[in-house]
PDB file of C-alpha atoms in Angstrom:
ATOM      1  CA  UNK Q   1       0.000   0.000   0.000  1.00 56.00           C
ATOM      2  CA  UNK Q   2       1.261   3.395  -0.814  1.00 60.00           C
ATOM      3  CA  UNK Q   3       1.131   6.472   1.374  1.00 62.00           C
ATOM      4  CA  UNK Q   4      -0.750   9.393  -0.130  1.00 56.00           C
ATOM      5  CA  UNK Q   5       1.268  12.515  -0.699  1.00 60.00           C
ATOM      6  CA  UNK Q   6       1.444  14.959   2.187  1.00 63.00           C
ATOM      7  CA  UNK Q   7      -1.581  17.319   2.449  1.00 59.00           C
ATOM      8  CA  UNK Q   8      -3.896  15.195   0.299  1.00 59.00           C
ATOM      9  CA  UNK Q   9      -7.070  13.476   1.464  1.00 56.00           C
ATOM     10  CA  UNK Q  10      -6.892   9.708   1.045  1.00 57.00           C
ATOM     11  CA  UNK Q  11     -10.714   9.490   0.884  1.00 57.00           C
ATOM     12  CA  UNK Q  12     -11.171  11.681  -2.109  1.00 56.00           C
ATOM     13  CA  UNK Q  13     -11.311  15.337  -2.867  1.00 58.00           C
ATOM     14  CA  UNK Q  14     -12.846  17.801  -0.366  1.00 56.00           C
ATOM     15  CA  UNK Q  15     -14.520  20.904  -1.660  1.00 58.00           C
ATOM     16  CA  UNK Q  16     -12.240  23.901  -1.350  1.00 59.00           C
ATOM     17  CA  UNK Q  17     -12.416  25.571   2.082  1.00 58.00           C
ATOM     18  CA  UNK Q  18     -13.969  22.488   3.770  1.00 58.00           C
ATOM     19  CA  UNK Q  19     -12.086  20.531   6.424  1.00 57.00           C
ATOM     20  CA  UNK Q  20     -11.482  16.863   5.965  1.00 58.00           C
ATOM     21  CA  UNK Q  21     -13.052  14.081   8.055  1.00 58.00           C
ATOM     22  CA  UNK Q  22     -12.081  14.241  11.733  1.00 57.00           C
ATOM     23  CA  UNK Q  23     -10.850  17.795  11.413  1.00 60.00           C
ATOM     24  CA  UNK Q  24     -12.652  20.554  13.276  1.00 58.00           C
ATOM     25  CA  UNK Q  25     -14.535  22.881  11.018  1.00 55.00           C
ATOM     26  CA  UNK Q  26     -16.164  26.228  11.637  1.00 56.00           C
ATOM     27  CA  UNK Q  27     -17.923  26.158  14.982  1.00 54.00           C
ATOM     28  CA  UNK Q  28     -15.495  23.549  16.326  1.00 56.00           C
ATOM     29  CA  UNK Q  29     -17.415  20.448  15.180  1.00 55.00           C
ATOM     30  CA  UNK Q  30     -15.656  17.655  13.188  1.00 57.00           C
ATOM     31  CA  UNK Q  31     -16.181  17.366   9.469  1.00 56.00           C
ATOM     32  CA  UNK Q  32     -17.179  20.957   8.906  1.00 55.00           C
ATOM     33  CA  UNK Q  33     -20.548  20.544  10.631  1.00 59.00           C
ATOM     34  CA  UNK Q  34     -21.817  23.795  12.082  1.00 65.00           C
ATOM     35  CA  UNK Q  35     -24.642  24.186  14.546  1.00 66.00           C
ATOM     36  CA  UNK Q  36     -27.206  26.916  13.965  1.00 70.00           C
ATOM     37  CA  UNK Q  37     -27.474  29.595  16.636  1.00 70.00           C
ATOM     38  CA  UNK Q  38     -30.213  28.996  19.197  1.00 70.00           C
ATOM     39  CA  UNK Q  39     -33.602  30.301  18.148  1.00 66.00           C
ATOM     40  CA  UNK Q  40     -34.615  33.561  19.846  1.00 64.00           C
ATOM     41  CA  UNK Q  41     -37.151  32.947  22.595  1.00 62.00           C
ATOM     42  CA  UNK Q  42     -38.729  36.401  22.534  1.00 60.00           C
ATOM     43  CA  UNK Q  43     -38.402  36.732  26.309  1.00 66.00           C
ATOM     44  CA  UNK Q  44     -36.147  39.766  26.070  1.00 75.00           C
ATOM     45  CA  UNK Q  45     -38.900  41.661  24.241  1.00 73.00           C
ATOM     46  CA  UNK Q  46     -41.445  40.601  26.854  1.00 70.00           C
ATOM     47  CA  UNK Q  47     -39.064  41.633  29.646  1.00 73.00           C
ATOM     48  CA  UNK Q  48     -38.570  45.067  28.076  1.00 72.00           C
ATOM     49  CA  UNK Q  49     -42.326  45.574  27.805  1.00 71.00           C
ATOM     50  CA  UNK Q  50     -42.853  44.426  31.409  1.00 69.00           C
ATOM     51  CA  UNK Q  51     -40.113  46.743  32.700  1.00 68.00           C
ATOM     52  CA  UNK Q  52     -41.586  49.631  30.710  1.00 67.00           C
ATOM     53  CA  UNK Q  53     -45.051  49.019  32.155  1.00 70.00           C
ATOM     54  CA  UNK Q  54     -43.612  48.741  35.682  1.00 68.00           C
ATOM     55  CA  UNK Q  55     -41.753  52.053  35.313  1.00 68.00           C
ATOM     56  CA  UNK Q  56     -44.845  53.854  34.001  1.00 66.00           C
ATOM     57  CA  UNK Q  57     -46.972  52.376  36.814  1.00 64.00           C
ATOM     58  CA  UNK Q  58     -44.455  53.457  39.464  1.00 64.00           C
ATOM     59  CA  UNK Q  59     -44.403  57.000  38.097  1.00 62.00           C
ATOM     60  CA  UNK Q  60     -48.214  57.114  37.980  1.00 59.00           C
ATOM     61  CA  UNK Q  61     -48.542  55.839  41.556  1.00 62.00           C
ATOM     62  CA  UNK Q  62     -45.952  58.323  42.810  1.00 53.00           C
ATOM     63  CA  UNK Q  63     -47.640  61.212  41.011  1.00 52.00           C
ATOM     64  CA  UNK Q  64     -51.032  60.141  42.341  1.00 50.00           C
ATOM     65  CA  UNK Q  65     -49.727  60.006  45.900  1.00 51.00           C
ATOM     66  CA  UNK Q  66     -48.100  63.420  45.526  1.00 48.00           C
ATOM     67  CA  UNK Q  67     -51.270  64.971  44.079  1.00 47.00           C
ATOM     68  CA  UNK Q  68     -53.542  63.374  46.675  1.00 44.00           C
ATOM     69  CA  UNK Q  69     -51.196  64.576  49.428  1.00 45.00           C
ATOM     70  CA  UNK Q  70     -51.570  68.195  48.344  1.00 46.00           C
ATOM     71  CA  UNK Q  71     -54.940  68.512  50.082  1.00 50.00           C
ATOM     72  CA  UNK Q  72     -53.938  66.798  53.336  1.00 80.00           C
ATOM     73  CA  UNK Q  73     -54.255  68.725  56.586  1.00 77.00           C
ATOM     74  CA  UNK Q  74     -50.464  68.933  56.990  1.00 83.00           C
ATOM     75  CA  UNK Q  75     -50.384  71.181  53.909  1.00 86.00           C
ATOM     76  CA  UNK Q  76     -52.846  73.664  55.454  1.00 87.00           C
ATOM     77  CA  UNK Q  77     -51.616  77.130  56.377  1.00 87.00           C
ATOM     78  CA  UNK Q  78     -53.201  80.160  57.985  1.00 91.00           C
ATOM     79  CA  UNK Q  79     -56.044  81.446  55.786  1.00 92.00           C
ATOM     80  CA  UNK Q  80     -56.742  78.103  54.065  1.00 92.00           C
ATOM     81  CA  UNK Q  81     -60.168  76.504  54.275  1.00 91.00           C
ATOM     82  CA  UNK Q  82     -60.678  72.882  55.287  1.00 92.00           C
ATOM     83  CA  UNK Q  83     -63.421  70.285  55.457  1.00 91.00           C
ATOM     84  CA  UNK Q  84     -63.741  67.259  57.731  1.00 89.00           C
ATOM     85  CA  UNK Q  85     -64.595  64.327  55.453  1.00 89.00           C
ATOM     86  CA  UNK Q  86     -64.477  61.941  58.386  1.00 86.00           C
ATOM     87  CA  UNK Q  87     -66.274  62.144  61.729  1.00 86.00           C
ATOM     88  CA  UNK Q  88     -65.655  63.906  65.049  1.00 82.00           C
ATOM     89  CA  UNK Q  89     -64.165  60.678  66.401  1.00 85.00           C
ATOM     90  CA  UNK Q  90     -62.104  59.871  63.309  1.00 86.00           C
ATOM     91  CA  UNK Q  91     -61.530  63.125  61.406  1.00 86.00           C
ATOM     92  CA  UNK Q  92     -60.250  63.260  57.832  1.00 88.00           C
ATOM     93  CA  UNK Q  93     -59.376  66.930  57.380  1.00 89.00           C
ATOM     94  CA  UNK Q  94     -58.577  68.130  53.856  1.00 90.00           C
ATOM     95  CA  UNK Q  95     -57.751  71.528  52.397  1.00 90.00           C
ATOM     96  CA  UNK Q  96     -60.422  72.868  50.019  1.00 91.00           C
ATOM     97  CA  UNK Q  97     -60.916  76.103  48.106  1.00 90.00           C
ATOM     98  CA  UNK Q  98     -62.552  78.755  50.293  1.00 90.00           C
ATOM     99  CA  UNK Q  99     -65.125  79.433  47.545  1.00 91.00           C
ATOM    100  CA  UNK Q 100     -66.207  75.786  47.644  1.00 88.00           C
ATOM    101  CA  UNK Q 101     -69.509  74.880  49.272  1.00 90.00           C
ATOM    102  CA  UNK Q 102     -67.576  72.127  51.099  1.00 88.00           C
ATOM    103  CA  UNK Q 103     -65.477  74.609  53.103  1.00 89.00           C
ATOM    104  CA  UNK Q 104     -66.454  74.258  56.775  1.00 92.00           C
ATOM    105  CA  UNK Q 105     -63.563  75.923  58.617  1.00 92.00           C
ATOM    106  CA  UNK Q 106     -60.855  78.494  58.015  1.00 92.00           C
ATOM    107  CA  UNK Q 107     -57.391  77.965  59.518  1.00 92.00           C
ATOM    108  CA  UNK Q 108     -56.889  80.804  62.022  1.00 91.00           C
ATOM    109  CA  UNK Q 109     -53.592  79.480  63.447  1.00 91.00           C
ATOM    110  CA  UNK Q 110     -51.211  76.623  62.785  1.00 90.00           C
ATOM    111  CA  UNK Q 111     -48.755  75.416  65.419  1.00 89.00           C
ATOM    112  CA  UNK Q 112     -45.931  72.935  64.931  1.00 87.00           C
ATOM    113  CA  UNK Q 113     -46.296  70.211  67.527  1.00 83.00           C
ATOM    114  CA  UNK Q 114     -48.790  70.637  70.366  1.00 84.00           C
ATOM    115  CA  UNK Q 115     -50.429  74.036  70.222  1.00 81.00           C
ATOM    116  CA  UNK Q 116     -53.058  75.677  72.353  1.00 86.00           C
ATOM    117  CA  UNK Q 117     -56.095  77.146  70.642  1.00 88.00           C
ATOM    118  CA  UNK Q 118     -58.518  79.489  72.366  1.00 88.00           C
ATOM    119  CA  UNK Q 119     -61.346  76.968  72.672  1.00 87.00           C
ATOM    120  CA  UNK Q 120     -63.904  79.754  73.122  1.00 90.00           C
ATOM    121  CA  UNK Q 121     -63.205  80.936  69.535  1.00 90.00           C
ATOM    122  CA  UNK Q 122     -61.792  77.951  67.656  1.00 90.00           C
ATOM    123  CA  UNK Q 123     -62.188  74.247  67.075  1.00 87.00           C
ATOM    124  CA  UNK Q 124     -58.919  72.364  67.344  1.00 88.00           C
ATOM    125  CA  UNK Q 125     -57.463  69.666  65.131  1.00 87.00           C
ATOM    126  CA  UNK Q 126     -54.161  67.967  65.922  1.00 86.00           C
ATOM    127  CA  UNK Q 127     -52.412  65.330  63.881  1.00 87.00           C
ATOM    128  CA  UNK Q 128     -50.283  62.774  65.669  1.00 84.00           C
ATOM    129  CA  UNK Q 129     -47.782  60.082  64.846  1.00 86.00           C
ATOM    130  CA  UNK Q 130     -47.593  57.632  67.696  1.00 88.00           C
ATOM    131  CA  UNK Q 131     -47.543  59.761  70.835  1.00 88.00           C
ATOM    132  CA  UNK Q 132     -46.007  62.802  69.094  1.00 89.00           C
ATOM    133  CA  UNK Q 133     -48.215  65.710  68.008  1.00 88.00           C
ATOM    134  CA  UNK Q 134     -47.041  66.789  64.544  1.00 89.00           C
ATOM    135  CA  UNK Q 135     -49.111  69.992  64.272  1.00 90.00           C
ATOM    136  CA  UNK Q 136     -52.250  71.675  65.574  1.00 90.00           C
ATOM    137  CA  UNK Q 137     -54.768  73.699  63.582  1.00 91.00           C
ATOM    138  CA  UNK Q 138     -57.019  76.289  65.209  1.00 90.00           C
ATOM    139  CA  UNK Q 139     -60.154  76.371  63.082  1.00 91.00           C
ATOM    140  CA  UNK Q 140     -62.757  79.126  62.862  1.00 91.00           C
ATOM    141  CA  UNK Q 141     -66.155  78.433  61.290  1.00 91.00           C
ATOM    142  CA  UNK Q 142     -66.111  79.453  57.611  1.00 88.00           C
ATOM    143  CA  UNK Q 143     -68.868  81.687  56.320  1.00 77.00           C
ATOM    144  CA  UNK Q 144     -68.767  81.835  52.514  1.00 65.00           C
TER     145      UNK Q 144
END
């Protein structure tokens, strides 16, 4: 038996640019076999949409909380009008426009912490956190 010349394929001719049998081809597989890339799953698109929705929702919730907090009693200042949307035992005091038919009281004084209102002239509303008094409003009846 004769030895084939150096560099030639003993099994026949290979197409130009193709590796011979047993030799790694493109992609590292023997015989020139290449594996296709994995098919896209589409999850990255879904993730991007989900993240986008989550960001928009977070912004909307934050804006809603900020807007709804603008009429809370802690935002009241002297001269503002307020309404109690709760009860005497569980008040829910909110700032309203003084021209509104809802306006029940006008803020005569506002004290940081515990304040003393002249109870012969004013109603008093204090907001607490735990045992600490955050502020006190002295409220005069509002006459539109």
